[in-house]
Short mmCIF file of C-alpha atoms and ligand atoms in Angstrom, two decimals:
data_model
loop_
_atom_site.label_atom_id
_atom_site.label_comp_id
_atom_site.label_asym_id
_atom_site.label_seq_id
_atom_site.Cartn_x
_atom_site.Cartn_y
_atom_site.Cartn_z
CA MET A 1 114.23 88.46 -99.19
CA ARG A 2 112.75 89.63 -95.96
CA ILE A 3 110.54 92.55 -96.71
CA LEU A 4 108.78 94.83 -94.23
CA VAL A 5 105.60 96.62 -95.80
CA THR A 6 104.43 99.46 -93.52
CA GLY A 7 100.94 100.45 -93.93
CA GLY A 8 100.13 96.97 -95.28
CA ALA A 9 96.71 96.90 -94.25
CA GLY A 10 95.65 99.92 -96.08
CA PHE A 11 94.57 100.22 -99.66
CA ILE A 12 97.90 100.27 -101.81
CA GLY A 13 99.94 98.56 -99.11
CA SER A 14 97.58 95.74 -98.83
CA ALA A 15 97.52 95.30 -102.67
CA TYR A 16 101.33 95.06 -102.65
CA VAL A 17 101.36 92.39 -99.90
CA ARG A 18 98.93 90.31 -101.86
CA ARG A 19 100.89 90.62 -105.00
CA LEU A 20 104.19 89.70 -103.18
CA LEU A 21 102.46 86.56 -101.70
CA THR A 22 100.72 85.53 -104.70
CA GLY A 23 103.30 85.39 -107.16
CA ALA A 24 102.09 88.57 -108.90
CA GLU A 25 105.73 90.02 -108.81
CA PRO A 26 107.74 87.22 -110.17
CA GLY A 27 110.94 89.37 -110.10
CA LEU A 28 110.75 89.89 -106.13
CA ALA A 29 111.12 86.65 -104.16
CA ALA A 30 109.61 87.46 -100.89
CA ASP A 31 110.77 84.70 -98.28
CA THR A 32 108.80 86.79 -95.35
CA VAL A 33 106.59 89.69 -95.45
CA THR A 34 106.04 91.51 -92.41
CA VAL A 35 103.14 93.95 -92.25
CA LEU A 36 103.63 97.01 -89.74
CA ASP A 37 100.43 98.91 -89.33
CA ALA A 38 98.90 101.05 -86.56
CA TRP A 39 95.39 99.84 -87.80
CA THR A 40 94.04 103.49 -88.09
CA TYR A 41 90.60 103.86 -89.46
CA ALA A 42 92.06 103.23 -93.07
CA ALA A 43 93.24 99.60 -92.20
CA THR A 44 90.99 96.64 -92.82
CA GLU A 45 91.38 93.11 -91.84
CA GLY A 46 89.53 92.18 -95.17
CA ALA A 47 92.38 93.79 -97.27
CA LEU A 48 94.76 90.94 -95.99
CA GLU A 49 92.18 88.08 -95.87
CA PRO A 50 93.23 86.56 -99.19
CA VAL A 51 96.70 86.01 -98.00
CA ARG A 52 95.89 85.71 -94.16
CA THR A 53 97.02 81.87 -93.81
CA ASP A 54 100.22 82.22 -95.76
CA GLN A 55 103.00 81.14 -93.46
CA ARG A 56 105.42 83.80 -94.97
CA LEU A 57 103.22 86.66 -93.51
CA ARG A 58 103.59 88.09 -90.25
CA VAL A 59 101.42 91.17 -88.96
CA VAL A 60 102.67 93.61 -86.50
CA ARG A 61 100.08 95.98 -85.19
CA GLY A 62 102.07 99.21 -84.21
CA ASP A 63 102.80 102.73 -84.80
CA ILE A 64 105.71 103.99 -87.08
CA ARG A 65 106.02 106.87 -84.51
CA ASP A 66 106.99 104.15 -81.72
CA ALA A 67 110.75 104.13 -82.07
CA ALA A 68 111.43 101.22 -79.82
CA LEU A 69 108.58 99.00 -81.73
CA VAL A 70 110.14 100.33 -84.97
CA ASP A 71 113.58 99.53 -84.12
CA ALA A 72 112.56 95.83 -83.07
CA THR A 73 110.47 95.38 -86.11
CA VAL A 74 112.79 96.69 -88.64
CA ALA A 75 115.74 94.33 -87.34
CA GLY A 76 116.28 91.40 -89.72
CA HIS A 77 114.74 92.76 -92.85
CA ASP A 78 116.35 93.18 -96.20
CA ALA A 79 114.04 95.85 -97.51
CA VAL A 80 111.56 98.42 -96.21
CA VAL A 81 108.73 99.36 -98.44
CA HIS A 82 106.97 102.38 -96.72
CA PHE A 83 103.49 102.99 -97.27
CA ALA A 84 102.10 104.04 -93.92
CA ALA A 85 100.71 107.53 -94.08
CA GLU A 86 97.85 109.66 -93.29
CA SER A 87 96.50 109.88 -96.85
CA HIS A 88 93.20 111.94 -97.03
CA VAL A 89 93.66 115.38 -98.00
CA ASP A 90 90.21 116.45 -96.66
CA ARG A 91 91.33 115.29 -93.21
CA SER A 92 94.60 116.99 -93.34
CA ILE A 93 92.68 120.15 -93.83
CA ALA A 94 90.56 119.53 -90.99
CA ALA A 95 93.28 118.40 -88.60
CA ALA A 96 96.75 118.22 -89.60
CA ALA A 97 98.73 117.12 -86.68
CA ASP A 98 98.53 113.18 -87.35
CA PHE A 99 99.77 114.10 -90.78
CA VAL A 100 103.02 115.67 -89.67
CA THR A 101 103.81 113.16 -86.96
CA THR A 102 103.00 110.14 -89.01
CA ASN A 103 104.20 111.15 -92.39
CA VAL A 104 107.30 113.11 -91.32
CA VAL A 105 108.28 112.00 -87.82
CA GLY A 106 107.14 108.35 -88.59
CA THR A 107 109.00 108.24 -91.74
CA GLN A 108 112.26 109.48 -89.95
CA THR A 109 111.84 107.01 -87.08
CA LEU A 110 111.76 104.22 -90.01
CA LEU A 111 114.84 105.77 -91.68
CA ASP A 112 116.92 105.94 -88.38
CA ALA A 113 115.82 102.14 -87.70
CA ALA A 114 116.85 101.06 -91.56
CA LEU A 115 120.18 102.75 -91.12
CA ARG A 116 120.87 101.16 -87.60
CA HIS A 117 119.78 97.69 -89.05
CA GLY A 118 121.53 97.86 -92.31
CA VAL A 119 118.60 97.54 -94.52
CA ARG A 120 119.69 97.36 -98.06
CA ARG A 121 116.77 99.11 -99.76
CA PHE A 122 114.19 101.69 -98.41
CA VAL A 123 111.21 102.47 -100.91
CA GLN A 124 109.49 105.61 -100.05
CA VAL A 125 106.02 105.63 -101.65
CA SER A 126 104.95 109.04 -102.43
CA THR A 127 102.74 111.08 -104.35
CA ASP A 128 102.32 113.36 -107.48
CA GLU A 129 100.76 115.77 -105.05
CA VAL A 130 104.00 116.87 -103.63
CA TYR A 131 104.54 119.08 -106.98
CA GLY A 132 101.29 120.97 -106.57
CA SER A 133 99.22 122.01 -109.56
CA ILE A 134 100.34 122.00 -113.17
CA ALA A 135 98.28 123.97 -115.90
CA THR A 136 99.76 122.28 -118.84
CA GLY A 137 102.55 119.68 -119.54
CA ALA A 138 103.80 117.36 -116.79
CA TRP A 139 106.24 117.49 -113.87
CA THR A 140 109.71 115.88 -114.15
CA GLU A 141 111.58 114.65 -111.24
CA GLN A 142 113.65 117.85 -111.18
CA ALA A 143 110.58 119.82 -110.46
CA PRO A 144 110.60 122.01 -107.34
CA LEU A 145 108.23 120.56 -104.71
CA ASP A 146 105.23 122.94 -104.19
CA PRO A 147 102.62 121.02 -102.11
CA SER A 148 99.22 122.92 -101.45
CA SER A 149 97.64 120.71 -98.61
CA PRO A 150 99.02 119.67 -95.33
CA TYR A 151 98.89 116.09 -96.52
CA SER A 152 101.11 116.73 -99.59
CA ALA A 153 103.38 119.08 -97.70
CA SER A 154 103.93 116.18 -94.97
CA LYS A 155 104.59 113.74 -97.77
CA ALA A 156 107.01 116.20 -99.47
CA ALA A 157 108.81 116.43 -96.07
CA GLY A 158 109.14 112.67 -95.76
CA ASP A 159 110.50 112.42 -99.38
CA LEU A 160 113.22 114.98 -98.67
CA LEU A 161 114.14 113.18 -95.52
CA ALA A 162 114.36 109.88 -97.35
CA LEU A 163 116.60 111.32 -99.98
CA ALA A 164 118.68 113.23 -97.29
CA TYR A 165 119.34 110.02 -95.47
CA HIS A 166 120.66 108.64 -98.76
CA ARG A 167 122.79 111.53 -99.32
CA THR A 168 124.05 111.97 -95.86
CA HIS A 169 124.20 108.42 -94.59
CA GLY A 170 124.37 106.46 -97.80
CA LEU A 171 121.15 104.53 -97.03
CA ASP A 172 119.88 103.06 -100.32
CA VAL A 173 116.66 104.91 -100.98
CA VAL A 174 114.22 105.24 -103.88
CA VAL A 175 111.21 107.36 -103.88
CA THR A 176 108.21 106.49 -106.13
CA ARG A 177 105.65 109.28 -106.70
CA GLY A 178 102.34 107.87 -107.96
CA ALA A 179 99.27 109.41 -109.48
CA ASN A 180 95.65 109.13 -108.10
CA THR A 181 94.99 105.50 -107.68
CA TYR A 182 91.92 103.35 -107.82
CA GLY A 183 91.04 99.72 -107.19
CA PRO A 184 89.59 97.25 -104.82
CA TYR A 185 89.73 97.67 -100.94
CA GLN A 186 90.13 101.61 -101.15
CA TYR A 187 88.34 103.14 -98.12
CA PRO A 188 85.30 104.81 -99.17
CA GLU A 189 86.17 108.43 -98.57
CA LYS A 190 88.20 108.76 -101.43
CA ILE A 191 86.34 109.99 -104.68
CA ILE A 192 85.92 106.74 -106.82
CA PRO A 193 85.00 104.24 -103.78
CA LEU A 194 82.81 107.06 -101.98
CA PHE A 195 80.95 107.74 -105.45
CA VAL A 196 80.39 104.09 -106.14
CA THR A 197 79.28 103.09 -102.68
CA ASN A 198 76.91 105.84 -102.44
CA LEU A 199 75.33 105.30 -105.67
CA LEU A 200 74.93 101.49 -104.99
CA ASP A 201 73.22 102.60 -101.73
CA GLY A 202 70.97 104.95 -103.52
CA HIS A 203 72.39 108.18 -102.17
CA ASP A 204 73.78 111.41 -103.86
CA VAL A 205 77.36 112.03 -104.64
CA PRO A 206 79.26 115.51 -103.57
CA LEU A 207 80.97 117.17 -106.41
CA TYR A 208 83.72 119.71 -105.46
CA GLY A 209 83.49 123.03 -107.24
CA ASP A 210 82.73 123.25 -110.84
CA GLY A 211 83.83 119.62 -111.32
CA GLY A 212 86.81 120.77 -113.60
CA ASN A 213 89.88 119.43 -111.67
CA VAL A 214 92.09 116.99 -113.53
CA ARG A 215 93.46 113.74 -112.20
CA ASP A 216 95.57 111.21 -113.63
CA TRP A 217 93.96 107.57 -112.81
CA LEU A 218 96.21 104.74 -111.95
CA HIS A 219 94.98 101.36 -111.50
CA VAL A 220 96.54 99.79 -108.01
CA ASP A 221 97.93 96.84 -109.82
CA ASP A 222 99.88 99.33 -112.19
CA HIS A 223 100.95 101.29 -109.13
CA CYS A 224 102.19 98.20 -107.12
CA HIS A 225 104.25 96.74 -109.99
CA GLY A 226 105.88 100.23 -110.42
CA ILE A 227 106.82 100.13 -106.85
CA ALA A 228 108.04 96.53 -107.08
CA LEU A 229 110.22 97.52 -110.10
CA ALA A 230 111.76 100.58 -108.15
CA GLN A 231 112.24 98.13 -105.21
CA THR A 232 114.23 95.58 -107.46
CA ARG A 233 115.90 97.89 -110.23
CA GLY A 234 115.74 101.27 -109.11
CA ARG A 235 118.83 103.51 -108.67
CA ALA A 236 119.99 104.37 -105.14
CA GLY A 237 118.68 108.06 -104.62
CA GLY A 238 116.30 107.75 -107.54
CA ILE A 239 112.90 109.19 -107.95
CA TYR A 240 110.40 107.26 -110.24
CA HIS A 241 107.09 108.83 -111.33
CA LEU A 242 104.15 106.33 -111.77
CA GLY A 243 101.31 108.03 -113.80
CA SER A 244 99.04 106.49 -116.32
CA GLY A 245 98.51 109.54 -118.65
CA ALA A 246 94.69 108.67 -118.35
CA GLU A 247 93.49 112.23 -117.41
CA LEU A 248 89.89 113.01 -116.49
CA THR A 249 88.09 115.90 -114.87
CA ASN A 250 86.17 115.08 -111.76
CA ARG A 251 83.02 115.78 -113.91
CA ASP A 252 84.03 113.20 -116.62
CA LEU A 253 84.89 110.75 -113.73
CA THR A 254 81.35 111.25 -112.12
CA GLY A 255 79.69 110.64 -115.60
CA ARG A 256 81.54 107.40 -115.97
CA LEU A 257 80.57 106.42 -112.49
CA LEU A 258 77.01 107.19 -113.03
CA ALA A 259 76.81 105.42 -116.05
CA ALA A 260 78.46 102.38 -114.52
CA CYS A 261 76.08 102.48 -111.50
CA GLY A 262 72.96 103.02 -113.63
CA ALA A 263 72.41 106.49 -112.10
CA GLY A 264 71.63 109.79 -113.56
CA TRP A 265 72.98 113.41 -112.94
CA GLU A 266 70.11 114.09 -110.66
CA ARG A 267 72.20 112.07 -107.93
CA VAL A 268 75.08 114.72 -108.04
CA ARG A 269 75.15 117.40 -105.46
CA PRO A 270 77.38 120.24 -106.18
CA VAL A 271 79.44 121.33 -102.95
CA ALA A 272 81.87 124.28 -102.22
CA ASP A 273 85.27 123.55 -103.54
CA ARG A 274 87.93 122.08 -101.32
CA LYS A 275 90.22 124.77 -99.91
CA GLY A 276 93.50 124.92 -101.84
CA HIS A 277 92.14 122.50 -104.36
CA ASP A 278 94.93 121.62 -106.92
CA ARG A 279 93.54 121.93 -110.39
CA ARG A 280 95.55 119.49 -112.27
CA TYR A 281 98.45 116.97 -111.69
CA ALA A 282 100.49 115.25 -114.36
CA LEU A 283 103.71 113.32 -114.28
CA ASP A 284 106.51 112.80 -116.89
CA CYS A 285 107.19 109.20 -116.64
CA THR A 286 110.03 109.03 -119.21
CA THR A 287 112.72 108.13 -116.65
CA THR A 288 110.60 105.53 -115.03
CA ARG A 289 110.10 103.96 -118.61
CA HIS A 290 113.72 103.87 -119.45
CA GLU A 291 115.12 102.85 -116.08
CA LEU A 292 112.72 100.49 -114.96
CA GLY A 293 110.75 99.35 -118.25
CA TRP A 294 107.37 99.98 -116.52
CA VAL A 295 104.36 100.96 -118.35
CA PRO A 296 100.93 100.88 -117.06
CA THR A 297 98.69 98.18 -118.52
CA VAL A 298 95.26 98.37 -117.11
CA ASP A 299 93.18 100.47 -119.50
CA LEU A 300 91.07 103.20 -117.70
CA ASP A 301 87.44 101.82 -119.00
CA HIS A 302 88.30 98.25 -118.08
CA GLY A 303 89.88 99.30 -114.68
CA LEU A 304 86.87 101.56 -113.66
CA ALA A 305 84.40 98.79 -114.86
CA ALA A 306 86.22 96.07 -112.70
CA THR A 307 86.50 98.51 -109.71
CA VAL A 308 82.73 99.10 -109.82
CA ALA A 309 81.95 95.56 -110.05
CA TRP A 310 84.31 94.72 -107.33
CA TYR A 311 82.42 97.19 -104.95
CA ARG A 312 79.14 95.90 -106.21
CA ASP A 313 80.25 92.19 -105.21
CA ASN A 314 81.99 93.14 -101.95
CA ARG A 315 79.38 94.99 -100.04
CA ALA A 316 80.39 93.07 -96.89
CA TRP A 317 83.80 94.71 -96.96
CA TRP A 318 82.58 98.27 -97.31
CA THR A 319 79.16 98.35 -95.52
CA PRO A 320 80.63 98.74 -92.03
CA LEU A 321 82.87 101.50 -93.13
CA LYS A 322 80.30 103.90 -94.33
CA PRO A 323 78.86 106.44 -91.91
CA HIS A 324 75.42 105.65 -90.59
CA ARG A 325 72.91 107.80 -92.19
N1 NAD B 1 95.67 106.53 -102.66
C1 NAD B 1 96.39 107.24 -103.66
O1 NAD B 1 95.77 107.79 -104.55
C2 NAD B 1 98.05 107.34 -103.48
C3 NAD B 1 98.53 107.84 -104.67
C4 NAD B 1 99.93 108.08 -104.64
C5 NAD B 1 100.61 107.77 -103.24
N2 NAD B 1 100.05 107.35 -102.32
C6 NAD B 1 100.74 107.06 -100.96
O2 NAD B 1 100.75 105.49 -100.98
C7 NAD B 1 100.55 105.35 -99.63
C8 NAD B 1 99.25 104.49 -99.10
O3 NAD B 1 98.36 105.15 -99.51
P1 NAD B 1 96.84 104.38 -99.40
O4 NAD B 1 95.93 105.16 -100.27
O5 NAD B 1 96.94 102.96 -99.43
O6 NAD B 1 96.53 104.78 -97.93
P2 NAD B 1 95.57 104.20 -96.87
O7 NAD B 1 95.03 105.41 -95.89
O8 NAD B 1 94.55 103.43 -97.32
O9 NAD B 1 96.53 103.31 -95.86
C9 NAD B 1 97.44 103.75 -94.91
C10 NAD B 1 97.73 102.77 -93.95
O10 NAD B 1 98.80 103.28 -93.18
C11 NAD B 1 98.52 103.01 -91.84
N3 NAD B 1 98.96 103.93 -91.01
C12 NAD B 1 98.51 105.18 -90.76
N4 NAD B 1 99.07 105.91 -89.90
C13 NAD B 1 100.22 104.97 -89.31
C14 NAD B 1 101.04 104.97 -88.26
N5 NAD B 1 101.44 106.08 -87.60
N6 NAD B 1 101.88 103.82 -88.17
C15 NAD B 1 101.68 102.56 -88.84
N7 NAD B 1 100.62 102.58 -89.70
C16 NAD B 1 99.86 103.72 -90.05
C17 NAD B 1 97.02 102.92 -91.84
O11 NAD B 1 96.30 102.00 -90.74
C18 NAD B 1 96.51 102.33 -93.22
O12 NAD B 1 96.60 100.92 -93.08
C19 NAD B 1 100.76 106.56 -98.80
O13 NAD B 1 101.90 106.86 -98.35
C20 NAD B 1 100.28 107.75 -99.83
O14 NAD B 1 100.73 108.85 -99.64
C21 NAD B 1 98.63 107.18 -102.29
#
């Protein structure tokens, strides 16, 4: 199978590419893997280094908003797995334009090309954030979309376009909606790598508001395996939730990261809450479990310890990405 991975030089996309090329997804025989990535600030060479010399890998540096380039790149592929996005909520609050053009127009540009070239499966990689906050219980796939940030609103728009291309044009689309994800090669602006790298460097960590916001933490390997199962077994037009059920408040998470880095609470600096900050996300994954047979396997304690160890051992990857102090 010839697979096009957009955003394959970012955090989750690169993990997917590494898994495809190292046999971690035995159900997905990748004859070739093409990465299409614009190499924004969030992309790194290092994330693809472990598979750089694999003859099956081709890297195209280009923007999913560039219709001519997208058309030429999509041609000849059996499947598109679409990770490319502007992905950081805080940046979307500061300036939303790139979020709309990449996450909405870029997605539509890819969908058009997929349709023109007879792509047999289009996987729209999305997020639990499209549903907005939920006080108790968990969202099902039928819940109305109610995004709070420009980031999640742009992802919701991309999802709706993808599903509309299925309904209108018969394009074979599946949508995955994953929980907050952590692991190696995550850009050090998201809470876990930001806090760990700050602590390893002897700096403070900024905790939003009262620290009571709840997130469901999913290891990147579990997230990628769920996407791979959706790619191979998902029903056309299906939506698949990928959550771990491992809920933590940001305060609890901070406590664990402080302990793992040998630091105390004096290193925590409370900061004003994020605007529109969703209190809690939670996904009902019953359909995913039944239809795809997916269950997360990485225990949170083990996954966090391994992730902290990875950042400790891979300073050369993240040091150039940190702002100069
Ligand atoms: N990180 C999470 O916790 C999480 C959770 C659920 C879903 N997701 C979704 O997974 C996908 C990947 O997230 P991530 O955390 O790996 O993001 P990331 O920011 O680490 O990587 C995004 C990649 O997309 C590329 N990109 C951005 N704009 C582009 C454009 N216009 N054209 C081509 N490439 C472009 C970037 O260069 C980067 O390599 C996103 O769609 C995101 O919405 C992320």
